[in-house]
Coordinates of C-alpha atoms and ligand atoms in Angstrom, one line a residue:
X17 CA -140.3 -196.9 -1.8
X18 CA -139.1 -200.2 0.0
X19 CA -139.9 -202.2 -3.0
X20 CA -138.3 -200.0 -5.3
X21 CA -135.0 -199.8 -3.0
X22 CA -134.9 -203.6 -2.9
X23 CA -135.3 -203.7 -6.8
X24 CA -132.6 -201.2 -7.3
X25 CA -130.2 -203.2 -4.9
X26 CA -131.0 -206.5 -6.5
X27 CA -130.5 -204.9 -10.2
X28 CA -127.2 -203.3 -9.1
X29 CA -125.9 -206.8 -7.5
X30 CA -127.3 -208.8 -10.5
X31 CA -126.1 -206.7 -13.1
X32 CA -123.5 -208.9 -14.9
X33 CA -126.0 -211.6 -15.0
X34 CA -128.6 -209.7 -17.0
X35 CA -128.0 -210.1 -20.8
X36 CA -129.4 -206.7 -21.3
X37 CA -131.7 -207.9 -24.0
X38 CA -134.9 -206.0 -24.7
X39 CA -137.9 -207.0 -22.7
X40 CA -139.4 -210.2 -24.0
X41 CA -136.5 -211.2 -25.9
X42 CA -135.0 -214.0 -24.0
X43 CA -132.4 -215.9 -26.2
X44 CA -129.3 -215.2 -28.0
X45 CA -127.8 -216.8 -31.0
X46 CA -124.0 -217.4 -31.7
X47 CA -123.3 -216.7 -35.5
X48 CA -120.0 -218.6 -35.5
X49 CA -117.4 -217.1 -37.9
X50 CA -120.1 -214.7 -39.8
X51 CA -118.7 -211.7 -41.2
X52 CA -119.8 -208.2 -39.5
X53 CA -121.6 -207.1 -42.6
X54 CA -123.7 -210.1 -42.7
X55 CA -124.4 -210.1 -39.1
X56 CA -125.7 -206.5 -39.4
X57 CA -128.1 -207.7 -42.1
X58 CA -129.3 -210.7 -40.2
X59 CA -130.1 -208.6 -37.3
X60 CA -132.4 -206.2 -39.4
X61 CA -133.9 -208.9 -41.8
X62 CA -134.2 -211.8 -39.3
X63 CA -133.2 -211.7 -35.8
X64 CA -135.1 -208.5 -34.6
X65 CA -138.5 -209.6 -36.5
X66 CA -138.3 -213.1 -34.9
X67 CA -137.4 -211.7 -31.3
X68 CA -133.9 -212.9 -30.9
X69 CA -132.2 -210.8 -28.0
X70 CA -128.8 -210.7 -29.2
X71 CA -125.9 -212.5 -31.0
X72 CA -122.7 -213.7 -29.9
X73 CA -120.0 -213.2 -32.5
X74 CA -116.4 -214.6 -33.0
X75 CA -113.6 -212.9 -31.7
X76 CA -113.2 -209.3 -33.2
X77 CA -109.7 -208.7 -32.4
X78 CA -106.4 -209.2 -34.6
X79 CA -105.3 -212.9 -34.6
X80 CA -102.6 -215.1 -36.3
X81 CA -103.0 -216.3 -39.7
X82 CA -102.3 -220.0 -39.8
X83 CA -101.8 -221.5 -43.2
X84 CA -101.0 -225.1 -42.0
X85 CA -103.7 -226.3 -41.6
X86 CA -105.4 -223.8 -43.9
X87 CA -107.0 -221.0 -41.9
X88 CA -108.6 -223.0 -39.1
X89 CA -111.6 -221.9 -36.9
X90 CA -109.2 -221.8 -34.1
X91 CA -106.7 -219.2 -35.5
X92 CA -109.2 -216.7 -34.0
X93 CA -108.5 -218.1 -30.6
X94 CA -104.7 -216.9 -31.2
X95 CA -104.6 -213.0 -30.6
X96 CA -101.8 -211.0 -31.8
X97 CA -103.3 -207.6 -30.8
X98 CA -106.6 -205.8 -29.8
X99 CA -107.0 -204.1 -33.2
X100 CA -110.5 -204.7 -34.5
X101 CA -109.5 -206.6 -37.8
X102 CA -110.2 -210.3 -38.6
X103 CA -111.5 -212.3 -41.5
X104 CA -114.9 -211.2 -40.4
X105 CA -114.2 -207.5 -41.0
X106 CA -112.6 -204.3 -40.2
X107 CA -113.3 -201.8 -37.3
X108 CA -115.7 -199.8 -39.5
X109 CA -117.6 -202.7 -40.4
X110 CA -117.6 -203.7 -36.7
X111 CA -118.9 -200.5 -35.7
X112 CA -121.6 -200.5 -38.5
X113 CA -122.9 -203.9 -37.3
X114 CA -123.1 -203.1 -33.6
X115 CA -124.9 -199.7 -34.6
X116 CA -127.5 -201.4 -36.7
X117 CA -128.0 -204.5 -34.6
X118 CA -128.5 -202.0 -31.4
X119 CA -130.9 -199.8 -33.6
X120 CA -133.1 -202.9 -34.3
X121 CA -133.0 -203.9 -30.5
X122 CA -130.4 -206.9 -31.0
X123 CA -127.6 -206.6 -28.9
X124 CA -123.8 -208.0 -29.5
X125 CA -121.8 -210.2 -27.3
X126 CA -118.0 -210.4 -27.9
X127 CA -116.0 -213.6 -27.8
X128 CA -113.1 -212.0 -25.4
X129 CA -109.9 -214.1 -25.7
X130 CA -107.9 -212.6 -22.7
X131 CA -106.2 -215.6 -21.1
X132 CA -103.4 -215.9 -23.7
X133 CA -101.8 -214.8 -27.0
X134 CA -100.7 -216.9 -29.8
X135 CA -99.1 -220.3 -29.7
X136 CA -95.4 -220.3 -28.4
X137 CA -94.1 -221.9 -31.4
X138 CA -95.7 -219.6 -33.8
X139 CA -92.3 -217.9 -34.7
X140 CA -92.3 -214.3 -35.8
X141 CA -93.2 -211.9 -38.4
X142 CA -96.3 -210.1 -39.8
X143 CA -98.7 -213.1 -40.4
X144 CA -101.7 -211.7 -38.6
X145 CA -105.1 -210.4 -39.8
X146 CA -104.0 -206.7 -39.7
X147 CA -100.5 -207.4 -40.5
X148 CA -99.0 -206.5 -36.9
X149 CA -95.7 -207.7 -36.0
X150 CA -95.2 -210.5 -33.4
X151 CA -92.5 -212.7 -32.0
X152 CA -93.8 -215.6 -30.1
X153 CA -90.2 -216.7 -29.2
X154 CA -89.3 -213.5 -27.4
X155 CA -92.9 -212.9 -26.4
X156 CA -93.1 -209.4 -28.3
X157 CA -96.3 -208.2 -29.4
X158 CA -95.6 -204.5 -30.1
X159 CA -99.1 -203.8 -31.4
X160 CA -100.5 -204.0 -27.8
X161 CA -97.6 -203.7 -26.5
X162 CA -96.8 -207.0 -24.5
X163 CA -93.5 -208.2 -23.9
X164 CA -91.7 -211.2 -22.1
X165 CA -92.5 -210.0 -18.5
X166 CA -96.3 -209.8 -19.3
X167 CA -96.4 -213.6 -19.6
X168 CA -96.7 -216.5 -17.0
X169 CA -93.5 -218.3 -18.2
X170 CA -91.7 -217.7 -14.8
X171 CA -94.7 -219.0 -12.9
X172 CA -95.5 -222.1 -14.4
X173 CA -93.9 -225.3 -12.8
X174 CA -94.3 -227.9 -15.3
X175 CA -91.4 -229.3 -17.4
X176 CA -93.1 -228.7 -20.4
X177 CA -94.5 -225.2 -19.7
X178 CA -98.0 -226.4 -20.6
X179 CA -100.8 -227.9 -18.5
X180 CA -100.0 -231.4 -17.9
X181 CA -102.6 -232.3 -15.1
X182 CA -106.0 -230.8 -14.8
X183 CA -106.4 -232.0 -11.0
X184 CA -103.7 -229.2 -10.3
X185 CA -105.3 -225.9 -10.2
X186 CA -102.2 -223.9 -10.4
X187 CA -101.1 -225.7 -13.5
X188 CA -104.4 -225.1 -15.1
X189 CA -104.3 -221.4 -14.4
X190 CA -100.5 -220.6 -14.7
X191 CA -99.4 -222.8 -17.3
X192 CA -100.1 -222.8 -21.0
X193 CA -103.4 -224.1 -22.4
X194 CA -102.2 -226.1 -25.6
X195 CA -99.1 -224.0 -25.9
X196 CA -100.8 -220.6 -26.2
X197 CA -98.7 -218.0 -24.4
X198 CA -100.3 -217.4 -21.1
X199 CA -100.7 -213.8 -20.1
X200 CA -99.8 -212.7 -16.5
X201 CA -103.2 -211.5 -15.5
X202 CA -102.0 -210.6 -11.7
X203 CA -100.2 -207.7 -13.4
X204 CA -102.0 -204.5 -13.5
X205 CA -100.3 -203.6 -16.7
X206 CA -102.0 -206.6 -18.5
X207 CA -105.1 -206.0 -16.7
X208 CA -105.2 -202.4 -18.0
X209 CA -104.5 -203.5 -21.5
X210 CA -107.3 -205.9 -21.6
X211 CA -109.7 -203.6 -19.8
X212 CA -108.8 -200.8 -22.7
X213 CA -109.8 -203.4 -25.1
X214 CA -113.0 -204.3 -23.6
X215 CA -113.9 -200.8 -22.9
X216 CA -113.2 -199.9 -26.5
X217 CA -116.0 -202.4 -27.5
X218 CA -118.3 -201.2 -24.7
X219 CA -117.8 -197.5 -26.3
X220 CA -118.8 -199.0 -29.7
X221 CA -122.0 -200.2 -28.2
X222 CA -121.4 -204.0 -27.2
X223 CA -123.7 -205.4 -24.3
X224 CA -121.2 -207.9 -22.9
X225 CA -118.9 -210.8 -23.3
X226 CA -118.2 -214.4 -23.3
X227 CA -115.0 -214.9 -21.7
X228 CA -112.9 -217.7 -23.5
X229 CA -111.0 -220.1 -21.3
X230 CA -112.2 -218.6 -18.1
X231 CA -111.2 -222.0 -16.2
X232 CA -107.5 -221.1 -17.1
X233 CA -107.7 -217.6 -15.3
X234 CA -107.8 -217.1 -11.4
X235 CA -111.4 -215.8 -10.7
X236 CA -110.0 -213.0 -8.7
X237 CA -107.9 -211.7 -11.6
X238 CA -110.9 -211.8 -13.7
X239 CA -112.7 -209.8 -11.0
X240 CA -109.8 -207.2 -11.2
X241 CA -110.2 -206.7 -14.9
X242 CA -114.1 -206.8 -14.9
X243 CA -114.0 -204.0 -12.2
X244 CA -112.2 -201.7 -14.7
X245 CA -115.0 -202.0 -17.4
X246 CA -117.3 -199.1 -18.0
X247 CA -121.0 -199.0 -17.9
X248 CA -122.8 -199.7 -21.3
X249 CA -123.2 -196.9 -23.5
X250 CA -126.3 -195.0 -22.8
X251 CA -127.1 -194.5 -26.4
X252 CA -128.8 -198.1 -26.3
X253 CA -128.8 -199.1 -22.5
X254 CA -130.2 -197.7 -19.5
X255 CA -128.0 -195.5 -17.3
X256 CA -125.8 -197.8 -15.0
X257 CA -126.2 -200.9 -17.0
X258 CA -123.4 -203.2 -16.6
X259 CA -121.7 -205.5 -19.4
X260 CA -123.2 -209.0 -19.3
X261 CA -120.5 -211.5 -18.6
X262 CA -120.6 -215.3 -19.2
X263 CA -117.6 -217.2 -18.5
X264 CA -116.4 -220.3 -20.5
X265 CA -115.6 -222.8 -17.5
X266 CA -115.9 -226.5 -18.5
X267 CA -117.0 -228.3 -15.5
X268 CA -118.5 -231.7 -15.7
X269 CA -118.0 -232.3 -12.0
X270 CA -114.7 -234.3 -12.6
X271 CA -112.1 -231.7 -11.8
X272 CA -111.2 -229.6 -8.7
X273 CA -112.0 -226.3 -10.5
X274 CA -115.8 -225.4 -10.0
X275 CA -118.0 -223.3 -12.0
X276 CA -119.2 -221.8 -8.5
X277 CA -115.9 -220.3 -8.2
X278 CA -116.9 -217.8 -11.1
X279 CA -120.3 -216.9 -9.9
X280 CA -119.0 -213.6 -8.5
X281 CA -118.0 -212.4 -12.0
X282 CA -121.1 -213.4 -14.0
X283 CA -122.9 -216.2 -15.5
X284 CA -121.1 -219.6 -16.4
X285 CA -121.6 -221.9 -19.3
X286 CA -123.2 -225.2 -18.2
X287 CA -121.5 -227.8 -20.0
X288 CA -123.3 -230.5 -18.3
X289 CA -126.5 -229.3 -20.1
X290 CA -126.0 -230.4 -23.8
X291 CA -124.0 -233.5 -22.8
X292 CA -126.7 -234.9 -20.5
X293 CA -129.6 -233.7 -22.8
X294 CA -127.9 -235.5 -25.8
X295 CA -127.4 -238.7 -23.7
X296 CA -131.2 -238.6 -22.8
X297 CA -132.4 -238.1 -26.3
X298 CA -130.3 -240.8 -27.6
X299 CA -131.3 -243.1 -24.8
X300 CA -127.8 -243.9 -24.0
X301 CA -126.8 -245.3 -20.5
X302 CA -130.5 -246.2 -19.9
X303 CA -131.6 -242.7 -20.0
X304 CA -135.4 -241.5 -20.6
X305 CA -137.1 -238.2 -21.3
X306 CA -139.3 -239.3 -18.2
X307 CA -136.2 -238.3 -16.1
X308 CA -136.3 -234.9 -17.3
X309 CA -139.0 -233.8 -14.9
X310 CA -136.5 -232.4 -12.5
X311 CA -134.2 -231.1 -15.2
X312 CA -131.8 -228.5 -14.1
X313 CA -130.7 -228.2 -10.5
X314 CA -132.2 -231.6 -10.0
X315 CA -129.6 -232.7 -12.2
X316 CA -126.6 -231.4 -10.6
X317 CA -126.4 -228.3 -12.6
X318 CA -125.6 -224.9 -11.3
X319 CA -128.4 -222.4 -10.2
X320 CA -130.6 -221.5 -13.1
X321 CA -129.8 -217.6 -12.7
X322 CA -126.3 -218.3 -13.1
X323 CA -126.2 -220.6 -16.1
X324 CA -125.8 -220.0 -19.8
X325 CA -126.8 -223.2 -21.6
X326 CA -126.6 -224.6 -25.1
X327 CA -127.2 -227.9 -26.8
X328 CA -123.8 -227.5 -28.6
X329 CA -121.3 -224.9 -29.2
X330 CA -118.5 -224.3 -31.6
X331 CA -116.2 -226.8 -29.6
X332 CA -118.6 -229.5 -28.8
X333 CA -120.0 -229.7 -32.2
X334 CA -116.8 -231.0 -33.4
X335 CA -115.6 -233.1 -30.5
X336 CA -113.6 -230.2 -28.7
X337 CA -114.4 -229.2 -25.4
X338 CA -116.5 -231.4 -23.4
X339 CA -119.3 -233.7 -23.5
X340 CA -118.0 -236.0 -26.2
X341 CA -120.3 -238.1 -28.7
X342 CA -123.5 -237.5 -26.9
X343 CA -123.6 -233.9 -27.8
X344 CA -126.4 -233.3 -30.6
X345 CA -125.8 -231.2 -33.5
X346 CA -127.3 -230.1 -36.9
X347 CA -125.7 -233.4 -38.1
X348 CA -128.3 -235.4 -36.1
X349 CA -131.1 -232.9 -37.2
X350 CA -134.2 -235.0 -35.9
X351 CA -133.0 -235.3 -32.4
X352 CA -131.2 -231.8 -32.4
X353 CA -134.6 -230.1 -33.2
X354 CA -136.2 -232.0 -30.3
X355 CA -133.3 -231.0 -27.9
X356 CA -133.6 -227.3 -29.0
X357 CA -137.3 -227.5 -28.5
X358 CA -137.0 -228.8 -25.1
X359 CA -134.3 -226.4 -24.3
X360 CA -136.3 -223.3 -25.3
X361 CA -139.5 -224.4 -23.6
X362 CA -137.8 -225.3 -20.4
X363 CA -137.3 -222.4 -17.8
X364 CA -133.7 -223.3 -17.0
X365 CA -131.0 -221.1 -17.8
X366 CA -130.3 -218.4 -20.4
X367 CA -130.4 -220.0 -23.7
X368 CA -128.1 -219.7 -26.6
X369 CA -128.6 -221.2 -29.9
X370 CA -125.9 -222.2 -32.3
X371 CA -125.5 -221.3 -35.9
X372 CA -123.1 -223.3 -37.8
X373 CA -121.3 -223.8 -41.0
X374 CA -121.1 -227.1 -42.7
X375 CA -117.7 -228.8 -43.2
X376 CA -116.5 -232.2 -44.7
X377 CA -116.6 -234.2 -41.5
X378 CA -114.3 -237.2 -42.0
X379 CA -113.9 -239.8 -39.2
X380 CA -110.7 -241.7 -38.9
X381 CA -110.6 -244.1 -35.9
X382 CA -113.4 -242.1 -34.1
X383 CA -112.0 -238.8 -34.7
X384 CA -113.0 -236.3 -37.3
X385 CA -109.6 -235.3 -38.9
X386 CA -111.5 -232.2 -40.5
X387 CA -112.5 -230.8 -37.1
X388 CA -110.3 -227.9 -37.6
X389 CA -111.7 -226.6 -40.9
X390 CA -112.6 -222.8 -41.1
X391 CA -115.8 -221.2 -42.4
X392 CA -116.9 -221.4 -46.0
X393 CA -114.1 -219.5 -47.6
X394 CA -113.3 -218.0 -51.3
X395 CA -110.1 -218.9 -53.0
X396 CA -108.1 -215.7 -51.3
X397 CA -109.1 -217.2 -47.9
X398 CA -111.9 -214.4 -47.4
X399 CA -115.0 -215.8 -45.7
X400 CA -117.9 -216.4 -48.1
X401 CA -121.1 -214.4 -47.8
X402 CA -124.1 -215.8 -46.1
X403 CA -126.8 -216.0 -49.0
X404 CA -130.5 -216.4 -48.3
X405 CA -132.4 -218.8 -50.3
X406 CA -136.1 -218.4 -51.5
X407 CA -137.1 -220.4 -48.7
X408 CA -135.5 -218.5 -46.2
X409 CA -132.7 -221.1 -45.5
X410 CA -129.0 -220.2 -46.1
X411 CA -126.6 -221.1 -48.9
X412 CA -122.9 -221.3 -49.5
X413 CA -122.5 -223.6 -46.7
X414 CA -124.0 -222.0 -43.9
X415 CA -126.3 -224.2 -41.8
X416 CA -128.5 -221.3 -40.0
X417 CA -130.0 -223.5 -37.6
X418 CA -131.5 -220.4 -36.0
X419 CA -133.7 -220.2 -39.4
X420 CA -134.9 -223.7 -39.2
X421 CA -138.6 -223.3 -38.4
X422 CA -138.9 -225.4 -35.6
X423 CA -135.9 -223.9 -33.7
X424 CA -136.9 -220.0 -34.6
X425 CA -140.5 -220.8 -33.6
X426 CA -139.3 -222.2 -30.1
X427 CA -137.1 -219.1 -29.8
X428 CA -140.6 -217.2 -30.2
X429 CA -142.2 -219.8 -27.8
X430 CA -139.6 -218.8 -25.2
X431 CA -140.4 -215.3 -25.5
X432 CA -144.2 -215.8 -25.3
X433 CA -143.7 -218.2 -21.9
X434 CA -141.2 -215.9 -20.3
X435 CA -141.6 -215.5 -16.5
X436 CA -144.3 -218.5 -16.7
X437 CA -144.1 -221.3 -14.0
X438 CA -142.9 -224.9 -15.2
X439 CA -146.2 -226.7 -15.1
X440 CA -148.5 -229.7 -15.9
X441 CA -145.6 -232.3 -16.4
X442 CA -146.7 -235.6 -17.9
X443 CA -144.8 -238.7 -18.7
X444 CA -145.5 -242.3 -19.4
X445 CA -142.5 -243.3 -17.6
X446 CA -140.5 -243.8 -20.6
X447 CA -139.7 -241.2 -23.7
X448 CA -143.2 -239.4 -24.0
X449 CA -143.3 -236.4 -21.9
X450 CA -145.1 -233.1 -21.9
X451 CA -145.0 -229.7 -19.9
X452 CA -146.5 -226.5 -19.9
X453 CA -145.4 -222.8 -18.9
X454 CA -148.4 -221.5 -16.8
X455 CA -151.3 -220.5 -19.2
X456 CA -149.0 -219.5 -22.1
X457 CA -147.4 -222.5 -23.7
X458 CA -147.3 -226.3 -23.9
X459 CA -145.2 -228.8 -25.4
X460 CA -145.5 -232.5 -26.1
X461 CA -142.6 -235.3 -27.1
X462 CA -142.6 -238.7 -28.3
X463 CA -139.2 -239.9 -28.3
X464 CA -140.5 -243.7 -28.0
X465 CA -140.5 -246.2 -30.5
X466 CA -144.6 -246.3 -30.8
X467 CA -147.2 -243.8 -31.2
X468 CA -148.5 -241.3 -28.7
X469 CA -152.2 -240.7 -28.4
X470 CA -153.3 -239.3 -25.1
X471 CA -155.4 -236.6 -23.5
X472 CA -153.3 -234.1 -21.6
X473 CA -154.0 -230.8 -19.3
X474 CA -152.4 -228.1 -21.2
X475 CA -153.3 -225.1 -18.7
X476 CA -154.3 -223.0 -21.6
X477 CA -157.4 -221.4 -22.4
X478 CA -160.0 -223.3 -24.6
X479 CA -159.5 -222.7 -28.3
X480 CA -157.8 -223.8 -31.3
X481 CA -154.0 -223.4 -31.5
X482 CA -151.6 -224.0 -34.2
X483 CA -148.5 -226.2 -33.7
X484 CA -145.5 -224.1 -34.2
X485 CA -143.1 -227.2 -34.8
X486 CA -145.2 -228.5 -38.1
X487 CA -146.2 -225.1 -39.2
X488 CA -147.3 -221.8 -37.8
X489 CA -150.2 -219.4 -37.7
X490 CA -150.1 -217.3 -40.8
X491 CA -152.9 -214.8 -41.2
X492 CA -156.0 -216.6 -39.6
X493 CA -154.9 -220.0 -41.0
X494 CA -152.5 -222.7 -39.6
X495 CA -149.9 -224.1 -41.8
X496 CA -149.3 -227.0 -39.4
X497 CA -151.3 -229.4 -37.2
X498 CA -154.4 -227.8 -35.3
X499 CA -154.7 -228.5 -31.5
X500 CA -158.1 -228.1 -29.8
X501 CA -158.1 -227.2 -26.3
X502 CA -161.5 -227.8 -24.3
X503 CA -162.7 -225.3 -21.6
X504 CA -161.3 -227.8 -19.1
X505 CA -157.9 -227.1 -20.5
X506 CA -157.4 -230.6 -21.9
X507 CA -156.5 -231.5 -25.4
X508 CA -156.0 -234.6 -27.3
X509 CA -152.3 -235.1 -28.8
X510 CA -151.3 -237.9 -31.3
X511 CA -147.7 -238.0 -32.4
X512 CA -146.4 -240.9 -34.7
X513 CA -142.8 -242.0 -33.6
X514 CA -142.2 -241.8 -37.5
X515 CA -143.0 -238.2 -37.8
X516 CA -139.9 -236.1 -38.8
X517 CA -140.6 -234.0 -35.8
X518 CA -142.1 -236.1 -33.3
X519 CA -143.0 -233.1 -30.9
X520 CA -146.0 -230.5 -30.8
X521 CA -145.7 -227.1 -29.3
X522 CA -148.5 -224.5 -28.9
X523 CA -148.4 -221.0 -27.2
X524 CA -151.1 -218.2 -26.8
X525 CA -149.7 -216.2 -29.7
X526 CA -150.7 -218.7 -32.2
X527 CA -154.1 -219.3 -31.2
X528 CA -156.3 -219.3 -34.2
Ligands
NAG612 C1 -94.7 -205.6 -39.9 O1 -95.5 -204.7 -38.8 C2 -94.8 -203.8 -38.4 C3 -95.7 -203.0 -37.2 O2 -96.2 -204.1 -36.3 C4 -94.4 -202.8 -39.3 O3 -94.0 -201.7 -39.1 C5 -93.7 -203.4 -40.4 O4 -93.5 -202.6 -41.6 C6 -94.5 -204.7 -41.1 N1 -93.5 -205.4 -41.9 C7 -94.1 -205.9 -43.2 C8 -93.3 -206.7 -44.1 O5 -95.3 -205.6 -43.4
NAG613 C1 -122.2 -197.2 -13.5 O1 -123.6 -196.4 -13.2 C2 -123.9 -196.4 -11.9 C3 -125.1 -195.5 -11.6 O2 -125.3 -194.9 -12.6 C4 -122.8 -195.5 -11.1 O3 -123.0 -195.4 -9.9 C5 -121.5 -196.0 -11.3 O4 -120.4 -195.1 -10.7 C6 -120.9 -196.5 -12.9 N1 -120.0 -197.0 -13.2 C7 -118.8 -196.6 -13.9 C8 -117.6 -197.6 -13.9 O5 -119.1 -195.6 -14.6
NAG614 C1 -145.8 -245.0 -23.0 O1 -146.8 -244.4 -23.8 C2 -147.6 -245.4 -24.5 C3 -148.5 -244.8 -25.4 O2 -148.9 -243.6 -24.7 C4 -148.1 -246.6 -23.7 O3 -148.8 -247.6 -24.4 C5 -147.1 -247.0 -22.7 O4 -147.7 -248.1 -21.9 C6 -146.5 -246.0 -22.0 N1 -145.6 -246.4 -20.8 C7 -144.5 -247.2 -21.3 C8 -143.6 -247.5 -20.1 O5 -144.0 -247.3 -22.3

């Protein structure tokens, strides 16, 4: 009884930190800019069968249409109203997606843009994804409706009206972020309109929210909004389930605003994670994989149960946001797969896998001048369908990192080792490292410039295992490297530094 009560208290207090994924499904994937119809298909044909817990979607609410430059990805971060229509699809398609994903046990997390509306210089008219009228000059958004007194113009004290100094906390939260009209979140009216939008999504069946630009909102204003949210719908979630909340706060440790100020509201994006892991795998600044032994809080990261972690996101993969050039992306596929392998094997944080589209990257003076380019599109501006090739990769310019064998199999690895302790760490003092997760899984990396050939304690039961990086178990055979674990738990590993994927991962579900 005591244990039950304690559990009940913990699960209530911790509610907003829980992604509400099905038991044993540990990772979520960001299907950046995908259409709702394609996401519904992907839930059914790929994400559910491969054990993904959920999908983060692009903002579903009406946004401004920008034609110069042509339909950039960031137009979706400029709301016009909370109507559910965007280039990803209309309301009926959104509802169909949420229903179909939930029905196969894959939950949906909405990217909620609630700090601001469109840019202050956007002008007026009906150039929005549902055709709703707006006037940025007079701060008029009749489709919500918001008007001039719902914005922070009077509160911001900078000359430009924008954020000029990130060391001034009040500016960061009361002034315009890159000229975006800053909502007055201390007003109950504004809080109610935002909560109404989010509650509509909860009624449709979403499981939680990524809260965009959280650093630019006062944590207390966010709490007031979140307190207005309903419990999740009982059609797919246990009674009393709270929406999962993860807040975009870019805190690399150099500014006065800290991630910890937001822990009361939910989890927080740990931007140090991808920046540091990229630095280590690239061997910049004298970093080596051996130093990853105390990865996580030992590196100055936030507590694991507050962290949402990722190697790259839609901002950092194109040089926006934080982390700079060290961030690994699909463009650096060899190191990227190792980074995803490390992240998905390591117990720290709640893991999110990025799934991107290709764009014609073009660097001039160190800057990608094409960093704005939106998703693969047809001549009329509509987003191209995600086509699936015979080898299960994606076509039409979609990268689909989550379908890369190494990444998909590591997402499964994470599910298999869920709850197991970090164990049997080994390193050679350089860039050859290995670790296990209790008696369920083991992974070995060689990021040195010479071969690895060593015997290691895996912690696994004796037997022959199939490496899930070079292949996987299919029926009773293995399409990849076989690893023999002795009755003492020890196995010999050999990894060439020339290998396309210089790492090996084994787990008990791929034992032959
Ligand atoms: C612009 O949007 C408003 C509603 O927001 C509508 O009444 C009006 O007809 C629209 N105008 C055009 C030209 O579509
Ligand atoms: C959520 O569910 C809990 C437990 O059933 C209940 O006590 C609480 O009032 C509900 N909250 C809302 C906002 O409906
Ligand atoms: C790293 O590993 C290799 C092979 O396993 C070994 O020869 C080397 O001495 C190790 N240590 C360092 C510091 O390179």
